[in-house]
Coordinates of C-alpha atoms and ligand atoms in Angstrom, one line a residue:
X1 CA -36.7 112.3 56.9
X2 CA -38.4 112.9 53.6
X3 CA -41.4 114.7 52.1
X4 CA -42.9 114.3 48.7
X5 CA -43.9 117.2 46.6
X6 CA -46.7 117.3 44.2
X7 CA -48.4 120.3 42.5
X8 CA -51.7 118.4 42.0
X9 CA -54.2 117.4 44.6
X10 CA -52.9 114.0 45.4
X11 CA -54.8 111.1 44.1
X12 CA -55.0 107.8 46.0
X13 CA -52.3 106.4 43.9
X14 CA -49.8 109.2 44.7
X15 CA -50.4 108.7 48.4
X16 CA -49.7 105.1 47.9
X17 CA -46.5 105.8 46.1
X18 CA -45.4 108.1 48.8
X19 CA -46.2 105.6 51.5
X20 CA -44.3 102.8 49.7
X21 CA -41.3 105.1 49.1
X22 CA -40.7 105.6 52.9
X23 CA -41.3 101.9 53.7
X24 CA -37.8 100.6 54.6
X25 CA -38.8 97.3 53.0
X26 CA -39.4 99.0 49.6
X27 CA -36.7 98.2 47.0
X28 CA -36.1 100.2 43.8
X29 CA -37.9 97.6 41.6
X30 CA -41.1 98.2 43.6
X31 CA -41.4 101.7 42.1
X32 CA -42.2 102.9 38.6
X33 CA -39.7 105.6 37.6
X34 CA -39.9 108.3 36.5
X35 CA -43.0 109.0 38.5
X36 CA -45.0 112.2 39.1
X37 CA -43.9 112.4 42.8
X38 CA -40.7 114.3 43.6
X39 CA -38.8 113.1 46.7
X40 CA -37.4 115.9 48.8
X41 CA -35.0 115.6 51.8
X42 CA -35.7 117.7 54.9
X43 CA -32.8 119.4 56.6
X44 CA -31.9 117.9 60.0
X45 CA -33.4 120.3 62.6
X46 CA -36.5 120.9 60.6
X47 CA -38.0 124.4 60.4
X48 CA -35.6 125.7 63.0
X49 CA -32.9 125.0 60.5
X50 CA -34.7 125.9 57.3
X51 CA -38.1 127.4 57.2
X52 CA -39.3 125.4 54.3
X53 CA -42.4 123.4 53.5
X54 CA -40.4 120.1 53.3
X55 CA -39.1 120.6 56.8
X56 CA -42.6 121.7 58.0
X57 CA -44.2 118.5 56.7
X58 CA -41.6 116.3 58.4
X59 CA -41.8 118.3 61.6
X60 CA -45.5 118.0 61.8
X61 CA -45.3 114.2 61.4
X62 CA -42.6 113.9 64.1
X63 CA -44.5 116.1 66.5
X64 CA -47.6 113.9 66.0
X65 CA -45.4 111.0 67.1
X66 CA -45.3 109.5 63.6
X67 CA -42.6 108.4 61.3
X68 CA -40.8 111.6 60.2
X69 CA -42.1 111.8 56.6
X70 CA -45.0 113.4 54.8
X71 CA -46.6 114.4 51.6
X72 CA -46.7 118.1 50.7
X73 CA -48.8 119.5 48.0
X74 CA -49.7 122.8 46.7
X75 CA -53.4 123.5 46.2
X76 CA -54.6 124.8 42.8
X77 CA -57.5 127.2 42.2
X78 CA -60.1 126.1 39.7
X79 CA -58.5 128.3 37.1
X80 CA -55.2 126.5 37.5
X81 CA -53.3 129.2 39.4
X82 CA -51.8 128.4 42.8
X83 CA -53.9 129.1 45.8
X84 CA -52.5 131.9 48.1
X85 CA -53.3 132.4 51.8
X86 CA -56.7 134.1 51.4
X87 CA -57.9 131.3 49.1
X88 CA -56.4 128.7 51.4
X89 CA -58.2 130.1 54.4
X90 CA -61.5 129.8 52.5
X91 CA -60.5 126.3 51.3
X92 CA -59.7 125.2 54.8
X93 CA -63.0 126.5 56.1
X94 CA -65.0 124.8 53.3
X95 CA -63.4 121.4 54.0
X96 CA -63.0 121.8 57.7
X97 CA -59.2 121.5 57.6
X98 CA -56.8 123.0 60.1
X99 CA -54.4 125.6 58.8
X100 CA -51.1 126.8 60.2
X101 CA -48.1 128.8 58.9
X102 CA -44.5 127.8 59.0
X103 CA -44.0 130.7 61.4
X104 CA -46.6 129.1 63.7
X105 CA -44.6 125.9 63.6
X106 CA -41.3 127.6 64.3
X107 CA -42.7 129.5 67.4
X108 CA -44.4 126.2 68.6
X109 CA -41.1 124.3 68.3
X110 CA -39.1 127.1 70.0
X111 CA -41.6 127.0 72.9
X112 CA -42.2 123.3 73.3
X113 CA -39.7 121.3 71.4
X114 CA -36.4 120.7 73.2
X115 CA -33.1 121.0 71.3
X116 CA -30.8 122.1 74.0
X117 CA -29.4 119.2 76.2
X118 CA -27.4 119.1 79.4
X119 CA -24.1 117.4 78.8
X120 CA -22.2 117.9 82.0
X121 CA -22.1 119.5 85.5
X122 CA -19.1 120.3 87.6
X123 CA -17.9 122.5 90.4
X124 CA -16.8 126.0 89.4
X125 CA -14.8 127.9 92.0
X126 CA -14.0 131.3 90.6
X127 CA -12.7 134.6 91.8
X128 CA -16.3 135.7 92.1
X129 CA -17.4 132.8 94.3
X130 CA -18.2 129.1 94.3
X131 CA -20.5 128.1 91.5
X132 CA -21.6 125.0 89.6
X133 CA -21.1 125.1 85.8
X134 CA -23.5 123.3 83.5
X135 CA -22.5 122.5 79.9
X136 CA -25.2 122.3 77.3
X137 CA -25.2 121.3 73.6
X138 CA -27.6 122.7 71.0
X139 CA -28.5 119.6 68.9
X140 CA -29.5 121.8 65.9
X141 CA -26.3 123.5 65.3
X142 CA -23.9 121.7 67.7
X143 CA -23.1 124.9 69.5
X144 CA -22.1 124.7 73.2
X145 CA -23.4 126.9 75.9
X146 CA -23.0 127.3 79.7
X147 CA -25.0 128.0 82.8
X148 CA -23.1 129.3 85.8
X149 CA -25.3 128.4 88.8
X150 CA -25.2 129.6 92.4
X151 CA -27.1 128.0 95.3
X152 CA -29.0 124.8 96.0
X153 CA -30.4 123.4 92.7
X154 CA -33.6 122.4 94.5
X155 CA -34.3 126.0 95.3
X156 CA -34.2 127.0 91.6
X157 CA -37.6 125.5 91.1
X158 CA -39.2 127.0 94.2
X159 CA -37.8 130.5 94.6
X160 CA -37.5 133.5 92.3
X161 CA -34.0 133.2 90.8
X162 CA -31.6 136.0 89.7
X163 CA -30.9 135.4 86.1
X164 CA -28.5 137.1 83.7
X165 CA -28.4 136.2 80.0
X166 CA -24.9 136.9 78.7
X167 CA -23.8 136.7 75.1
X168 CA -20.3 135.6 74.5
X169 CA -17.8 138.4 73.8
X170 CA -14.3 136.9 73.4
X171 CA -12.6 140.3 73.1
X172 CA -14.4 141.6 76.2
X173 CA -14.9 138.6 78.4
X174 CA -11.5 136.9 77.9
X175 CA -9.2 139.5 76.5
X176 CA -10.2 142.5 78.6
X177 CA -11.2 144.7 75.7
X178 CA -12.2 148.2 76.6
X179 CA -14.3 148.7 73.5
X180 CA -17.3 147.3 75.3
X181 CA -18.6 146.7 78.8
X182 CA -19.3 142.9 78.4
X183 CA -16.7 141.8 80.9
X184 CA -17.9 144.3 83.5
X185 CA -21.4 143.2 82.9
X186 CA -20.5 139.6 83.3
X187 CA -18.4 140.2 86.4
X188 CA -21.1 142.5 87.9
X189 CA -23.7 139.8 87.4
X190 CA -21.6 137.1 88.9
X191 CA -20.9 139.3 91.9
X192 CA -24.6 140.1 92.3
X193 CA -25.6 136.5 92.1
X194 CA -22.8 135.4 94.5
X195 CA -24.0 138.0 97.0
X196 CA -27.6 136.8 96.7
X197 CA -26.7 133.2 97.0
X198 CA -29.1 132.0 94.3
X199 CA -28.9 132.7 90.6
X200 CA -27.9 131.7 87.1
X201 CA -25.8 133.3 84.5
X202 CA -26.8 131.8 81.1
X203 CA -23.7 132.1 79.0
X204 CA -24.8 132.0 75.3
X205 CA -21.9 131.4 73.0
X206 CA -23.1 133.6 70.3
X207 CA -20.3 136.0 69.7
X208 CA -20.9 139.7 69.1
X209 CA -24.7 139.3 69.6
X210 CA -24.9 136.5 67.0
X211 CA -23.0 138.2 64.2
X212 CA -19.8 136.2 64.8
X213 CA -16.3 137.2 65.8
X214 CA -14.9 138.2 62.3
X215 CA -18.0 140.4 61.6
X216 CA -17.7 142.0 65.1
X217 CA -14.1 142.9 64.3
X218 CA -15.1 144.2 60.9
X219 CA -17.6 146.4 62.8
X220 CA -14.8 147.7 65.0
X221 CA -12.8 148.6 61.8
X222 CA -15.8 150.7 60.7
X223 CA -16.0 152.3 64.2
X224 CA -12.3 153.2 63.9
X225 CA -13.3 155.0 60.7
X226 CA -15.8 157.0 62.7
X227 CA -19.1 155.0 62.8
X228 CA -20.7 154.1 66.1
X229 CA -21.6 150.5 67.2
X230 CA -25.1 150.5 65.9
X231 CA -24.3 152.2 62.6
X232 CA -21.4 149.9 62.1
X233 CA -23.5 146.7 62.5
X234 CA -26.2 148.2 60.2
X235 CA -23.5 149.0 57.6
X236 CA -22.6 145.3 57.6
X237 CA -26.2 144.4 57.1
X238 CA -27.0 143.1 60.6
X239 CA -29.9 144.2 62.7
X240 CA -28.9 145.8 66.0
X241 CA -29.6 142.7 68.1
X242 CA -29.8 139.1 66.8
X243 CA -29.8 137.2 70.1
X244 CA -32.0 134.2 70.4
X245 CA -33.4 133.7 73.9
X246 CA -35.1 130.5 73.0
X247 CA -31.9 128.7 73.8
X248 CA -31.5 130.5 77.1
X249 CA -35.1 129.7 77.9
X250 CA -34.5 125.9 77.4
X251 CA -31.4 126.0 79.6
X252 CA -33.5 127.7 82.4
X253 CA -36.3 125.1 81.8
X254 CA -33.7 122.3 82.2
X255 CA -32.6 123.9 85.5
X256 CA -36.3 124.0 86.6
X257 CA -36.3 127.7 87.0
X258 CA -39.8 129.1 86.9
X259 CA -39.7 132.6 88.3
X260 CA -37.0 135.0 87.2
X261 CA -35.5 138.2 88.6
X262 CA -33.9 139.3 85.4
X263 CA -30.7 141.3 85.6
X264 CA -30.9 143.6 82.6
X265 CA -30.6 147.1 81.5
X266 CA -32.2 146.3 78.2
X267 CA -36.0 146.5 78.0
X268 CA -36.1 144.4 74.8
X269 CA -34.7 141.3 76.4
X270 CA -37.8 140.9 78.4
X271 CA -40.1 140.5 75.4
X272 CA -37.6 137.9 74.1
X273 CA -38.1 135.7 77.2
X274 CA -41.9 135.8 77.4
X275 CA -43.8 132.8 76.1
X276 CA -41.3 130.2 77.3
X277 CA -43.1 129.3 80.5
X278 CA -40.8 131.6 82.4
X279 CA -42.3 134.3 84.6
X280 CA -40.3 137.5 85.1
X281 CA -41.2 138.7 88.5
X282 CA -38.6 141.4 88.9
X283 CA -36.1 143.3 86.8
X284 CA -32.8 144.4 88.3
X285 CA -30.7 146.9 86.6
X286 CA -27.1 145.8 86.1
X287 CA -24.9 148.5 87.6
X288 CA -22.4 149.4 84.9
X289 CA -19.3 151.2 85.9
X290 CA -18.6 153.9 83.3
X291 CA -14.9 154.5 82.6
X292 CA -13.1 156.9 80.4
X293 CA -12.7 154.1 77.8
X294 CA -16.3 153.0 77.6
X295 CA -18.4 156.1 78.4
X296 CA -18.9 157.0 74.7
X297 CA -19.9 153.3 73.9
X298 CA -22.3 153.3 76.9
X299 CA -23.9 156.5 75.8
X300 CA -24.4 155.2 72.2
X301 CA -25.9 152.0 73.4
X302 CA -28.2 153.8 75.7
X303 CA -29.4 156.1 73.0
X304 CA -29.7 153.7 70.1
X305 CA -30.8 150.4 71.8
X306 CA -33.0 151.9 74.5
X307 CA -30.8 150.7 77.3
X308 CA -31.8 151.8 80.8
X309 CA -29.1 154.3 81.4
X310 CA -29.9 157.5 83.1
X311 CA -31.2 160.3 80.9
X312 CA -32.4 162.6 83.8
X313 CA -30.0 163.0 86.7
X314 CA -31.2 164.1 90.1
X315 CA -28.4 163.6 92.5
X316 CA -24.9 162.1 92.7
X317 CA -24.2 160.4 96.0
X318 CA -20.8 159.2 97.4
X319 CA -20.7 156.8 100.3
X320 CA -17.9 155.4 102.4
X321 CA -18.2 152.7 105.0
X322 CA -16.1 151.6 107.9
X323 CA -13.3 149.5 106.6
X324 CA -14.7 146.0 107.6
X325 CA -17.6 146.4 105.2
X326 CA -15.8 147.0 101.9
X327 CA -15.4 143.5 100.7
X328 CA -16.9 143.0 97.2
X329 CA -19.8 141.0 98.7
X330 CA -20.6 143.6 101.2
X331 CA -20.4 146.3 98.6
X332 CA -22.9 144.5 96.3
X333 CA -25.2 144.0 99.3
X334 CA -25.0 147.7 99.9
X335 CA -25.6 148.5 96.3
X336 CA -28.6 146.2 96.3
X337 CA -30.1 147.9 99.4
X338 CA -29.6 151.3 97.7
X339 CA -31.3 149.9 94.6
X340 CA -34.3 148.8 96.6
X341 CA -34.5 152.2 98.3
X342 CA -34.3 153.9 94.9
X343 CA -36.9 151.5 93.4
X344 CA -39.4 152.3 96.2
X345 CA -39.2 155.9 95.1
X346 CA -39.3 155.2 91.4
X347 CA -35.7 156.1 90.8
X348 CA -33.0 154.3 88.9
X349 CA -29.5 153.8 90.2
X350 CA -26.4 154.1 88.1
X351 CA -22.9 153.6 89.4
X352 CA -20.3 156.2 88.6
X353 CA -16.6 155.5 88.2
X354 CA -15.3 158.2 86.0
X355 CA -12.0 159.7 87.3
X356 CA -13.5 163.1 87.6
X357 CA -16.2 161.8 90.0
X358 CA -13.6 159.8 92.0
X359 CA -11.5 162.9 92.4
X360 CA -14.5 165.0 93.3
X361 CA -15.6 162.7 96.1
X362 CA -12.1 161.8 97.3
X363 CA -12.1 158.1 96.8
X364 CA -15.5 157.1 98.2
X365 CA -16.3 153.4 98.4
X366 CA -19.3 153.8 96.1
X367 CA -20.5 156.7 93.9
X368 CA -23.9 156.5 92.2
X369 CA -26.5 158.7 90.5
X370 CA -30.2 158.6 91.1
X371 CA -32.5 159.5 88.3
X372 CA -34.6 158.3 85.4
X373 CA -34.1 156.6 82.1
X374 CA -36.0 159.2 80.2
X375 CA -34.9 162.6 79.3
X376 CA -36.3 165.9 80.8
X377 CA -38.2 164.4 83.6
X378 CA -37.2 167.1 86.0
X379 CA -37.1 170.9 85.6
X380 CA -33.8 172.6 86.3
X381 CA -35.1 173.8 89.7
X382 CA -36.8 170.7 91.0
X383 CA -34.6 170.7 94.1
X384 CA -35.7 174.1 95.3
X385 CA -39.2 172.9 96.3
X386 CA -39.2 171.1 99.6
X387 CA -42.6 169.5 98.7
X388 CA -41.3 168.2 95.4
X389 CA -41.8 164.4 95.4
X390 CA -38.3 163.9 93.9
X391 CA -36.7 165.9 96.6
X392 CA -38.7 164.1 99.3
X393 CA -37.7 160.7 97.8
X394 CA -34.0 161.7 97.5
X395 CA -33.9 163.1 101.0
X396 CA -35.5 160.0 102.4
X397 CA -32.8 157.8 100.9
X398 CA -30.0 160.1 102.1
X399 CA -31.5 160.1 105.7
X400 CA -31.6 156.4 105.6
X401 CA -28.0 156.1 104.4
X402 CA -26.7 158.6 107.0
X403 CA -28.5 156.8 109.8
X404 CA -26.9 153.5 108.8
X405 CA -24.4 152.4 111.4
X406 CA -21.6 151.5 108.9
X407 CA -21.6 154.7 107.0
X408 CA -18.5 156.7 107.7
X409 CA -19.0 159.5 105.2
X410 CA -21.8 160.5 102.8
X411 CA -21.5 163.3 100.2
X412 CA -24.0 164.5 97.6
X413 CA -24.2 166.9 94.7
X414 CA -27.6 167.9 93.2
X415 CA -28.0 167.7 89.5
X416 CA -30.3 170.1 87.6
X417 CA -31.4 167.3 85.2
X418 CA -28.4 166.6 83.0
X419 CA -25.2 164.6 83.7
X420 CA -23.7 166.6 86.6
X421 CA -20.1 165.6 85.7
X422 CA -20.5 167.5 82.4
X423 CA -21.6 170.8 84.0
X424 CA -19.2 171.2 87.0
X425 CA -18.1 174.7 88.0
X426 CA -14.3 175.1 88.2
X427 CA -14.4 175.3 92.0
X428 CA -17.2 173.7 93.9
X429 CA -18.2 174.8 97.4
X430 CA -18.2 172.2 100.1
X431 CA -20.3 172.3 103.2
X432 CA -19.6 170.0 106.1
X433 CA -22.0 168.4 108.5
X434 CA -22.0 165.7 111.1
X435 CA -23.5 162.3 110.4
X436 CA -25.8 162.9 113.3
X437 CA -27.6 165.4 111.2
X438 CA -30.3 164.5 108.7
X439 CA -29.8 165.7 105.1
X440 CA -33.5 166.3 104.9
X441 CA -33.1 169.2 107.4
X442 CA -31.3 171.1 104.6
X443 CA -34.2 170.8 102.3
X444 CA -35.0 174.5 102.1
X445 CA -31.5 175.6 101.3
X446 CA -30.3 173.0 98.8
X447 CA -28.3 174.3 95.8
X448 CA -26.6 172.8 92.9
X449 CA -22.8 173.1 92.5
X450 CA -22.3 172.5 96.2
X451 CA -21.0 169.3 97.7
X452 CA -22.8 168.5 101.0
X453 CA -20.6 166.3 103.1
X454 CA -21.7 164.4 106.2
X455 CA -18.9 162.7 108.2
X456 CA -17.9 161.6 111.6
X457 CA -15.7 164.6 112.0
X458 CA -17.7 167.1 114.0
X459 CA -17.2 170.1 111.8
X460 CA -19.9 172.6 111.2
X461 CA -20.0 175.5 108.8
X462 CA -22.1 178.5 109.2
Ligands
ZN1 ZN1 -18.2 142.9 74.2

C-alpha cells in the first residue's frame, strides 16, 4: 500500500513514474533516482488507523476496487502558496472535480467498511441463563470482542431486539469492584435479556471507557485524593467518554439485527449508534440498584454525564409477591411491567436498594421510585391535588399493582420532589389498608412522611 507525494501539479511523467513504481514487475534499474516523487507507505487500516493524506489516497483506491496505491499532490495557488480549503472548493468547482475531507472518508468507512469479523460461536450457559457467545476480531487493531446472544438467531433480523452495549471493566465485571456499577449493569442487562428471550449484550473490550486499565487505576488514585470520576479522567487528559460504537454497530450488523430496543441510561449512546443502518425503536432504562458503596458514584455520573437517574422523585413503592413469583426471571418480568406502566404515564422507574429503604419497607421483594430525570419538575405539594396528572398517573399504577393477583403487600411513600430517603422524619406514621381497597380512594388525604401499607391482613385504621 503506497502513495506518492508531490508538491507540484503532477505532470504526465510523474504519473508514469508513480505507476511504474507500484508495478510488481518494476525493478530498481527501471527508475531514475533520485527523482522528484517521494514514496510514502500507508499504515495498515488506512484512515481508521491514521487520519493522513497517504492513508486517504490508498483507502480511496481500495474502496474503488483498485490496487491500493495512489498519487497524492498538494495544489498550489498561482502565487506559489499552498491552496487551503476555500481555494480548493473553488478549484474543484472550476474543474468539475469531486472534493471530500479525510473526516468524510473516516465516517464513510466506519459506516460501510467492515473491519470486525466473526471468529467463533459457541453455547454459553451462565448463571443468568442459556446464551450463545459470539467472538469477534477487529482487523484494525486485533482487539477481540464478544456478543452474548439470547434467542433464535433467525429472529434477530425480523424482530426488535433488546441490545445492551457494555464496555469492559475488569475491576467491576470480573473482580467485583464496588467503585462502579459495571457488574450490576452487565448482570441486570443479562437478566433482562434472559427474561425477554431475545437480545444481545455487545461486550466491547475497551477497558475503562477506552482509556485502558492502567489509566483507569490512575484515575482511581486521583479519586482517592478527592476528585470525582469525571474530574479524575479530565485531570488525566481524557474526555469523559471515548467509547466507539462503530465496532458495536458492526457486530450487530453481523448478527443481522435491524431494530434495536436499546438498554441504556445514557442519552449520548443513542447518538453514537445512529447512522449505522440500525434503528432504535425503543429505549429501556437499565435499573441500577444503588448501594451504600456506589450511591456517590451514581450521583456523580448522573450529574456530570447526563445519565437518566431520577432528579425529581414522586413516590417510593415497595411490593412483595406471593413466594412462587420471586425467581429472578419473574422479578425482572414484574419490573418490566412496572416500567411499561410508568412509561405510559411519562414516569421513569429507578430501583432502590439502599439499606435505609430496605429497613423502611421491611424487606419488600422490590422497591422502586417513580419520577423524572430532570430537576424541579414537581412542586412540593403536587400530591395534594387529586386532579394533578402526576397524582392520577401514580394512583393508576398503584391501583393496577394492588389489583394484581400475585401481590401480597404494597407500600408507598410520597416524595415532595427530592430524594425521599434523604428527608425522612425520625418516626414515620404507618397506615394500614386491605389489598381489596384502591389506593386511588385515598387521593384527597395523601400526605408525605406517611407509609401507606396495603396487605392481605385485614387491618384498618381510622
Ligand atoms: Zn466499572
